[in-house]
PDB file of C-alpha atoms in Angstrom:
ATOM      1  CA  GLY J   4       9.418   8.763  33.646  1.00  0.00           C
ATOM      2  CA  GLU J   5       7.584   7.510  30.602  1.00  0.00           C
ATOM      3  CA  ASP J   6      10.151   7.621  27.805  1.00  0.00           C
ATOM      4  CA  VAL J   7      10.771   4.631  25.590  1.00  0.00           C
ATOM      5  CA  GLU J   8      13.402   5.199  22.941  1.00  0.00           C
ATOM      6  CA  GLN J   9      14.282   3.364  19.758  1.00  0.00           C
ATOM      7  CA  SER J  10      16.518   4.084  16.810  1.00  0.00           C
ATOM      8  CA  LEU J  11      14.475   5.325  13.876  1.00  0.00           C
ATOM      9  CA  PHE J  12      15.764   3.247  10.988  1.00  0.00           C
ATOM     10  CA  LEU J  13      17.392  -0.093  10.298  1.00  0.00           C
ATOM     11  CA  SER J  14      18.288  -1.550   6.937  1.00  0.00           C
ATOM     12  CA  VAL J  15      19.390  -5.168   6.463  1.00  0.00           C
ATOM     13  CA  ARG J  16      19.831  -7.590   3.598  1.00  0.00           C
ATOM     14  CA  GLU J  17      17.434 -10.482   3.125  1.00  0.00           C
ATOM     15  CA  GLY J  18      18.659 -13.532   5.018  1.00  0.00           C
ATOM     16  CA  ASP J  19      20.666 -11.526   7.536  1.00  0.00           C
ATOM     17  CA  SER J  20      19.670 -11.068  11.172  1.00  0.00           C
ATOM     18  CA  SER J  21      18.049  -7.841  12.337  1.00  0.00           C
ATOM     19  CA  VAL J  22      18.457  -6.443  15.826  1.00  0.00           C
ATOM     20  CA  ILE J  23      16.107  -3.712  16.979  1.00  0.00           C
ATOM     21  CA  ASN J  24      16.913  -2.005  20.252  1.00  0.00           C
ATOM     22  CA  CYS J  25      14.771  -0.242  22.811  1.00  0.00           C
ATOM     23  CA  THR J  26      15.567   1.654  25.998  1.00  0.00           C
ATOM     24  CA  TYR J  27      12.900   2.259  28.592  1.00  0.00           C
ATOM     25  CA  THR J  28      12.958   4.276  31.784  1.00  0.00           C
ATOM     26  CA  ASP J  29      10.179   2.946  34.009  1.00  0.00           C
ATOM     27  CA  SER J  30      11.816   0.392  36.284  1.00  0.00           C
ATOM     28  CA  SER J  31       8.417  -0.747  37.556  1.00  0.00           C
ATOM     29  CA  SER J  32       7.421  -2.074  34.125  1.00  0.00           C
ATOM     30  CA  THR J  33       6.156  -5.594  34.416  1.00  0.00           C
ATOM     31  CA  TYR J  34       5.675  -6.628  30.804  1.00  0.00           C
ATOM     32  CA  LEU J  35       7.549  -5.500  27.709  1.00  0.00           C
ATOM     33  CA  TYR J  36       6.176  -6.047  24.238  1.00  0.00           C
ATOM     34  CA  TRP J  37       7.174  -5.919  20.614  1.00  0.00           C
ATOM     35  CA  TYR J  38       4.572  -4.870  18.064  1.00  0.00           C
ATOM     36  CA  LYS J  39       4.785  -4.752  14.267  1.00  0.00           C
ATOM     37  CA  GLN J  40       2.959  -2.225  12.106  1.00  0.00           C
ATOM     38  CA  GLU J  41       2.691  -2.662   8.357  1.00  0.00           C
ATOM     39  CA  PRO J  42       1.563   0.188   6.064  1.00  0.00           C
ATOM     40  CA  GLY J  43      -2.106   0.996   6.493  1.00  0.00           C
ATOM     41  CA  ALA J  44      -2.539  -1.535   9.271  1.00  0.00           C
ATOM     42  CA  GLY J  45      -2.928  -1.547  13.005  1.00  0.00           C
ATOM     43  CA  LEU J  46      -0.449  -3.057  15.427  1.00  0.00           C
ATOM     44  CA  GLN J  47       0.272  -6.754  15.562  1.00  0.00           C
ATOM     45  CA  LEU J  48       1.699  -8.254  18.735  1.00  0.00           C
ATOM     46  CA  LEU J  49       4.850 -10.223  17.934  1.00  0.00           C
ATOM     47  CA  THR J  50       6.005 -11.292  21.358  1.00  0.00           C
ATOM     48  CA  TYR J  51       6.331 -10.148  24.943  1.00  0.00           C
ATOM     49  CA  ILE J  52       8.581 -10.798  27.903  1.00  0.00           C
ATOM     50  CA  PHE J  53       7.952 -10.625  31.607  1.00  0.00           C
ATOM     51  CA  SER J  54      10.347  -8.441  33.527  1.00  0.00           C
ATOM     52  CA  ASN J  55      11.799 -11.334  35.532  1.00  0.00           C
ATOM     53  CA  MET J  56      13.022 -13.054  32.365  1.00  0.00           C
ATOM     54  CA  ASP J  57      16.277 -12.420  30.516  1.00  0.00           C
ATOM     55  CA  MET J  58      15.453 -14.015  27.212  1.00  0.00           C
ATOM     56  CA  LYS J  59      12.553 -15.410  25.249  1.00  0.00           C
ATOM     57  CA  GLN J  60      12.727 -17.215  21.928  1.00  0.00           C
ATOM     58  CA  ASP J  61       9.808 -17.713  19.582  1.00  0.00           C
ATOM     59  CA  GLN J  62      10.686 -19.206  16.201  1.00  0.00           C
ATOM     60  CA  ARG J  63      12.697 -16.541  14.333  1.00  0.00           C
ATOM     61  CA  LEU J  64      12.294 -14.015  17.122  1.00  0.00           C
ATOM     62  CA  THR J  65      14.551 -13.659  20.153  1.00  0.00           C
ATOM     63  CA  VAL J  66      13.907 -11.072  22.833  1.00  0.00           C
ATOM     64  CA  LEU J  67      16.678 -10.077  25.230  1.00  0.00           C
ATOM     65  CA  LEU J  68      16.040  -8.040  28.358  1.00  0.00           C
ATOM     66  CA  ASN J  69      18.713  -6.319  30.396  1.00  0.00           C
ATOM     67  CA  LYS J  70      16.754  -4.999  33.331  1.00  0.00           C
ATOM     68  CA  LYS J  71      19.772  -3.352  34.953  1.00  0.00           C
ATOM     69  CA  ASP J  72      20.318  -1.178  31.879  1.00  0.00           C
ATOM     70  CA  LYS J  73      16.585  -1.027  31.017  1.00  0.00           C
ATOM     71  CA  HIS J  74      17.448  -2.304  27.546  1.00  0.00           C
ATOM     72  CA  LEU J  75      15.264  -4.520  25.404  1.00  0.00           C
ATOM     73  CA  SER J  76      16.141  -5.956  22.025  1.00  0.00           C
ATOM     74  CA  LEU J  77      14.385  -7.934  19.324  1.00  0.00           C
ATOM     75  CA  ARG J  78      16.411 -10.147  17.043  1.00  0.00           C
ATOM     76  CA  ILE J  79      14.828 -11.424  13.849  1.00  0.00           C
ATOM     77  CA  ALA J  80      16.725 -14.316  12.322  1.00  0.00           C
ATOM     78  CA  ASP J  81      16.780 -14.894   8.552  1.00  0.00           C
ATOM     79  CA  THR J  82      15.051 -11.584   7.875  1.00  0.00           C
ATOM     80  CA  GLN J  83      12.655 -11.642   4.929  1.00  0.00           C
ATOM     81  CA  THR J  84      11.235  -8.851   2.761  1.00  0.00           C
ATOM     82  CA  GLY J  85       7.885  -9.455   4.480  1.00  0.00           C
ATOM     83  CA  ASP J  86       9.490  -8.335   7.725  1.00  0.00           C
ATOM     84  CA  SER J  87       9.763  -4.781   6.401  1.00  0.00           C
ATOM     85  CA  ALA J  88       7.598  -2.728   8.741  1.00  0.00           C
ATOM     86  CA  ILE J  89       7.752  -0.427  11.747  1.00  0.00           C
ATOM     87  CA  TYR J  90       8.529  -2.165  15.021  1.00  0.00           C
ATOM     88  CA  PHE J  91       7.432  -0.731  18.339  1.00  0.00           C
ATOM     89  CA  CYS J  92       8.500  -1.759  21.792  1.00  0.00           C
ATOM     90  CA  ALA J  93       6.022  -1.066  24.564  1.00  0.00           C
ATOM     91  CA  GLU J  94       5.927  -1.357  28.316  1.00  0.00           C
ATOM     92  CA  THR J  95       3.132  -1.637  30.790  1.00  0.00           C
ATOM     93  CA  THR J  96       2.932  -1.534  34.536  1.00  0.00           C
ATOM     94  CA  SER J  97       0.456  -3.462  36.603  1.00  0.00           C
ATOM     95  CA  GLY J  98      -2.679  -1.510  37.347  1.00  0.00           C
ATOM     96  CA  THR J  99      -2.194   1.225  34.757  1.00  0.00           C
ATOM     97  CA  TYR J 100      -4.105  -0.469  31.910  1.00  0.00           C
ATOM     98  CA  LYS J 101      -2.038   1.343  29.303  1.00  0.00           C
ATOM     99  CA  TYR J 102       0.965   0.765  27.114  1.00  0.00           C
ATOM    100  CA  ILE J 103       3.817   3.219  26.746  1.00  0.00           C
ATOM    101  CA  PHE J 104       5.124   2.843  23.220  1.00  0.00           C
ATOM    102  CA  GLY J 105       8.551   3.542  21.846  1.00  0.00           C
ATOM    103  CA  THR J 106       9.122   5.827  18.905  1.00  0.00           C
ATOM    104  CA  GLY J 107       9.224   2.939  16.460  1.00  0.00           C
ATOM    105  CA  THR J 108      12.005   1.549  14.276  1.00  0.00           C
ATOM    106  CA  ARG J 109      11.423   1.348  10.544  1.00  0.00           C
ATOM    107  CA  LEU J 110      12.995  -1.865   9.274  1.00  0.00           C
ATOM    108  CA  LYS J 111      13.786  -2.064   5.578  1.00  0.00           C
ATOM    109  CA  VAL J 112      14.817  -5.416   4.177  1.00  0.00           C
ATOM    110  CA  LEU J 113      16.784  -5.288   0.945  1.00  0.00           C
ATOM    111  CA  ALA J 114      16.415  -8.164  -1.516  1.00  0.00           C
TER     112      ALA J 114
ATOM    113  CA  LYS G   3     -13.419 -14.817  15.125  1.00  0.00           C
ATOM    114  CA  ALA G   4     -13.826 -11.228  13.981  1.00  0.00           C
ATOM    115  CA  GLY G   5     -11.096  -8.806  14.921  1.00  0.00           C
ATOM    116  CA  VAL G   6     -11.349  -5.296  16.290  1.00  0.00           C
ATOM    117  CA  THR G   7     -13.449  -3.144  13.983  1.00  0.00           C
ATOM    118  CA  GLN G   8     -13.012   0.581  13.776  1.00  0.00           C
ATOM    119  CA  THR G   9     -15.309   2.836  11.811  1.00  0.00           C
ATOM    120  CA  PRO G  10     -14.982   4.845   9.772  1.00  0.00           C
ATOM    121  CA  ARG G  11     -11.552   4.062   8.291  1.00  0.00           C
ATOM    122  CA  TYR G  12     -11.045   7.556   6.927  1.00  0.00           C
ATOM    123  CA  LEU G  13     -12.526  10.860   7.895  1.00  0.00           C
ATOM    124  CA  ILE G  14     -12.012  14.454   6.789  1.00  0.00           C
ATOM    125  CA  LYS G  15     -13.296  17.212   9.039  1.00  0.00           C
ATOM    126  CA  THR G  16     -13.005  20.968   9.219  1.00  0.00           C
ATOM    127  CA  ARG G  17     -11.455  22.882  12.097  1.00  0.00           C
ATOM    128  CA  GLY G  18     -13.985  23.567  14.810  1.00  0.00           C
ATOM    129  CA  GLN G  19     -16.164  20.579  14.014  1.00  0.00           C
ATOM    130  CA  GLN G  20     -16.545  17.559  16.223  1.00  0.00           C
ATOM    131  CA  VAL G  21     -16.075  13.904  15.368  1.00  0.00           C
ATOM    132  CA  THR G  22     -17.081  10.547  16.811  1.00  0.00           C
ATOM    133  CA  LEU G  23     -15.078   7.402  16.172  1.00  0.00           C
ATOM    134  CA  SER G  24     -16.330   3.915  16.895  1.00  0.00           C
ATOM    135  CA  CYS G  25     -14.623   0.732  18.001  1.00  0.00           C
ATOM    136  CA  SER G  26     -16.156  -2.726  18.240  1.00  0.00           C
ATOM    137  CA  PRO G  27     -13.925  -5.045  20.266  1.00  0.00           C
ATOM    138  CA  ILE G  28     -13.464  -8.744  19.812  1.00  0.00           C
ATOM    139  CA  SER G  29     -16.413 -10.673  21.175  1.00  0.00           C
ATOM    140  CA  GLY G  30     -15.906 -11.365  24.867  1.00  0.00           C
ATOM    141  CA  HIS G  31     -13.337  -8.624  25.362  1.00  0.00           C
ATOM    142  CA  ARG G  32     -14.313  -6.104  27.988  1.00  0.00           C
ATOM    143  CA  SER G  33     -11.366  -3.720  27.887  1.00  0.00           C
ATOM    144  CA  VAL G  34     -11.067  -1.112  25.151  1.00  0.00           C
ATOM    145  CA  SER G  35      -8.293   1.427  24.952  1.00  0.00           C
ATOM    146  CA  TRP G  36      -7.592   4.234  22.501  1.00  0.00           C
ATOM    147  CA  TYR G  37      -4.334   5.588  21.145  1.00  0.00           C
ATOM    148  CA  GLN G  38      -3.418   8.510  18.919  1.00  0.00           C
ATOM    149  CA  GLN G  39      -0.617   7.982  16.426  1.00  0.00           C
ATOM    150  CA  THR G  40       1.122  10.927  14.773  1.00  0.00           C
ATOM    151  CA  PRO G  41       4.498  11.182  13.035  1.00  0.00           C
ATOM    152  CA  GLY G  42       5.717  13.715  15.588  1.00  0.00           C
ATOM    153  CA  GLN G  43       4.429  12.283  18.856  1.00  0.00           C
ATOM    154  CA  GLY G  44       4.257   8.591  18.035  1.00  0.00           C
ATOM    155  CA  LEU G  45       1.679   6.476  19.836  1.00  0.00           C
ATOM    156  CA  GLN G  46       0.050   8.245  22.744  1.00  0.00           C
ATOM    157  CA  PHE G  47      -2.426   6.701  25.165  1.00  0.00           C
ATOM    158  CA  LEU G  48      -5.817   8.407  25.285  1.00  0.00           C
ATOM    159  CA  PHE G  49      -7.979   6.350  27.657  1.00  0.00           C
ATOM    160  CA  GLU G  50      -9.024   2.859  28.672  1.00  0.00           C
ATOM    161  CA  TYR G  51     -12.461   1.521  29.491  1.00  0.00           C
ATOM    162  CA  PHE G  52     -13.573  -1.654  31.200  1.00  0.00           C
ATOM    163  CA  SER G  53     -17.204  -2.524  31.825  1.00  0.00           C
ATOM    164  CA  GLU G  54     -18.291   1.002  30.942  1.00  0.00           C
ATOM    165  CA  THR G  55     -15.861   2.591  33.417  1.00  0.00           C
ATOM    166  CA  GLN G  56     -12.852   4.684  32.487  1.00  0.00           C
ATOM    167  CA  ARG G  57      -9.891   3.290  34.419  1.00  0.00           C
ATOM    168  CA  ASN G  58      -7.121   5.459  33.051  1.00  0.00           C
ATOM    169  CA  LYS G  59      -6.745   8.597  30.991  1.00  0.00           C
ATOM    170  CA  GLY G  60      -3.784  10.021  29.138  1.00  0.00           C
ATOM    171  CA  ASN G  61      -2.597  13.606  28.985  1.00  0.00           C
ATOM    172  CA  PHE G  62      -5.003  14.972  26.442  1.00  0.00           C
ATOM    173  CA  PRO G  63      -7.231  18.046  26.705  1.00  0.00           C
ATOM    174  CA  GLY G  64     -10.853  17.736  27.710  1.00  0.00           C
ATOM    175  CA  ARG G  65     -11.883  18.004  24.053  1.00  0.00           C
ATOM    176  CA  PHE G  66     -11.077  14.300  23.863  1.00  0.00           C
ATOM    177  CA  SER G  67     -13.644  12.109  25.527  1.00  0.00           C
ATOM    178  CA  GLY G  68     -14.847   8.568  25.308  1.00  0.00           C
ATOM    179  CA  ARG G  69     -17.375   6.116  26.537  1.00  0.00           C
ATOM    180  CA  GLN G  70     -18.103   2.434  26.535  1.00  0.00           C
ATOM    181  CA  PHE G  71     -21.455   0.771  26.143  1.00  0.00           C
ATOM    182  CA  SER G  72     -22.805  -2.305  27.876  1.00  0.00           C
ATOM    183  CA  ASN G  73     -21.887  -4.449  24.855  1.00  0.00           C
ATOM    184  CA  SER G  74     -18.259  -3.235  25.247  1.00  0.00           C
ATOM    185  CA  ARG G  75     -18.357  -1.171  22.075  1.00  0.00           C
ATOM    186  CA  SER G  76     -16.611   2.128  22.578  1.00  0.00           C
ATOM    187  CA  GLU G  77     -16.725   5.552  21.036  1.00  0.00           C
ATOM    188  CA  MET G  78     -14.360   8.459  21.294  1.00  0.00           C
ATOM    189  CA  ASN G  79     -15.320  12.017  20.588  1.00  0.00           C
ATOM    190  CA  VAL G  80     -13.177  14.991  19.744  1.00  0.00           C
ATOM    191  CA  SER G  81     -14.834  18.379  19.911  1.00  0.00           C
ATOM    192  CA  THR G  82     -13.660  21.677  18.443  1.00  0.00           C
ATOM    193  CA  LEU G  83     -11.220  19.978  16.120  1.00  0.00           C
ATOM    194  CA  GLU G  84      -7.774  21.480  15.594  1.00  0.00           C
ATOM    195  CA  LEU G  85      -5.335  20.860  12.754  1.00  0.00           C
ATOM    196  CA  GLY G  86      -3.073  19.052  15.210  1.00  0.00           C
ATOM    197  CA  ASP G  87      -5.749  16.447  15.853  1.00  0.00           C
ATOM    198  CA  SER G  88      -5.019  14.953  12.436  1.00  0.00           C
ATOM    199  CA  ALA G  89      -3.798  11.474  13.250  1.00  0.00           C
ATOM    200  CA  LEU G  90      -4.408   7.764  13.089  1.00  0.00           C
ATOM    201  CA  TYR G  91      -6.618   6.772  16.006  1.00  0.00           C
ATOM    202  CA  LEU G  92      -6.148   3.181  17.092  1.00  0.00           C
ATOM    203  CA  CYS G  93      -8.393   1.143  19.293  1.00  0.00           C
ATOM    204  CA  ALA G  94      -7.263  -1.968  21.146  1.00  0.00           C
ATOM    205  CA  SER G  95      -9.327  -4.591  22.879  1.00  0.00           C
ATOM    206  CA  SER G  96      -8.359  -7.207  25.411  1.00  0.00           C
ATOM    207  CA  LEU G  97     -10.063  -9.565  27.788  1.00  0.00           C
ATOM    208  CA  SER G  98      -9.390  -7.583  30.916  1.00  0.00           C
ATOM    209  CA  GLY G  99      -6.811  -4.929  30.089  1.00  0.00           C
ATOM    210  CA  GLY G 100      -4.406  -6.369  32.610  1.00  0.00           C
ATOM    211  CA  LYS G 101      -0.706  -6.674  32.041  1.00  0.00           C
ATOM    212  CA  ASP G 102      -0.811 -10.298  31.033  1.00  0.00           C
ATOM    213  CA  THR G 103      -3.576 -10.165  28.455  1.00  0.00           C
ATOM    214  CA  GLU G 104      -2.822  -9.573  24.806  1.00  0.00           C
ATOM    215  CA  ALA G 105      -4.198  -6.401  23.277  1.00  0.00           C
ATOM    216  CA  PHE G 106      -5.540  -6.667  19.728  1.00  0.00           C
ATOM    217  CA  PHE G 107      -5.502  -3.538  17.647  1.00  0.00           C
ATOM    218  CA  GLY G 108      -7.892  -2.418  14.964  1.00  0.00           C
ATOM    219  CA  GLN G 109      -6.737  -0.927  11.663  1.00  0.00           C
ATOM    220  CA  GLY G 110      -7.449   2.550  12.917  1.00  0.00           C
ATOM    221  CA  THR G 111      -9.383   5.575  11.800  1.00  0.00           C
ATOM    222  CA  ARG G 112      -7.352   8.131   9.907  1.00  0.00           C
ATOM    223  CA  LEU G 113      -8.665  11.579  10.752  1.00  0.00           C
ATOM    224  CA  THR G 114      -7.644  14.564   8.674  1.00  0.00           C
ATOM    225  CA  VAL G 115      -8.568  18.022   9.911  1.00  0.00           C
ATOM    226  CA  VAL G 116      -8.471  20.761   7.288  1.00  0.00           C
TER     227      VAL G 116
END
């Protein structure tokens, strides 16, 4: 199947950690991505993880992958107001040349 | 270096008309893919081109078509526009389109069909 699901909204206070979750269904996915979309803008790649990894850390971002449960999460430490945006997870499978995107999670950071 | 450029940024068309959107990839990138973004359906894959060849196509009607030129620039065309075609159309470019190459997205063309 090609369903990638995310919760629609998340609200956190500035300085707290944010955790955005994603569930995918295609077990043959090889790479999983997190993209950020700000109002009026395209998509910006934040980070990605290969399917044989469990965790990847990149500055304030930590990606966790549970391949058994097909669950991906993005943790943003010390969330700032500039992090307010829509976050999309995406998966791709070798040879398909396309991304399957999740529904997007709108993150609102309260000052 | 310049990013992915999509033109025009905004477009208003009438039902039944056709429209052509353009995407100029990052210099050196040979893969261009197109996505439709709507509030109801989210981001849906339209098609991907590499060296002027379409390698994959999403589940869209034949009214949606595309092409890629020898300089890697790509166009997509939508004929006989319907109200439901109103969306943000995003183009992404990458070196090869493979799983391990980063895709860079343009700002999109917002199409409104009235």
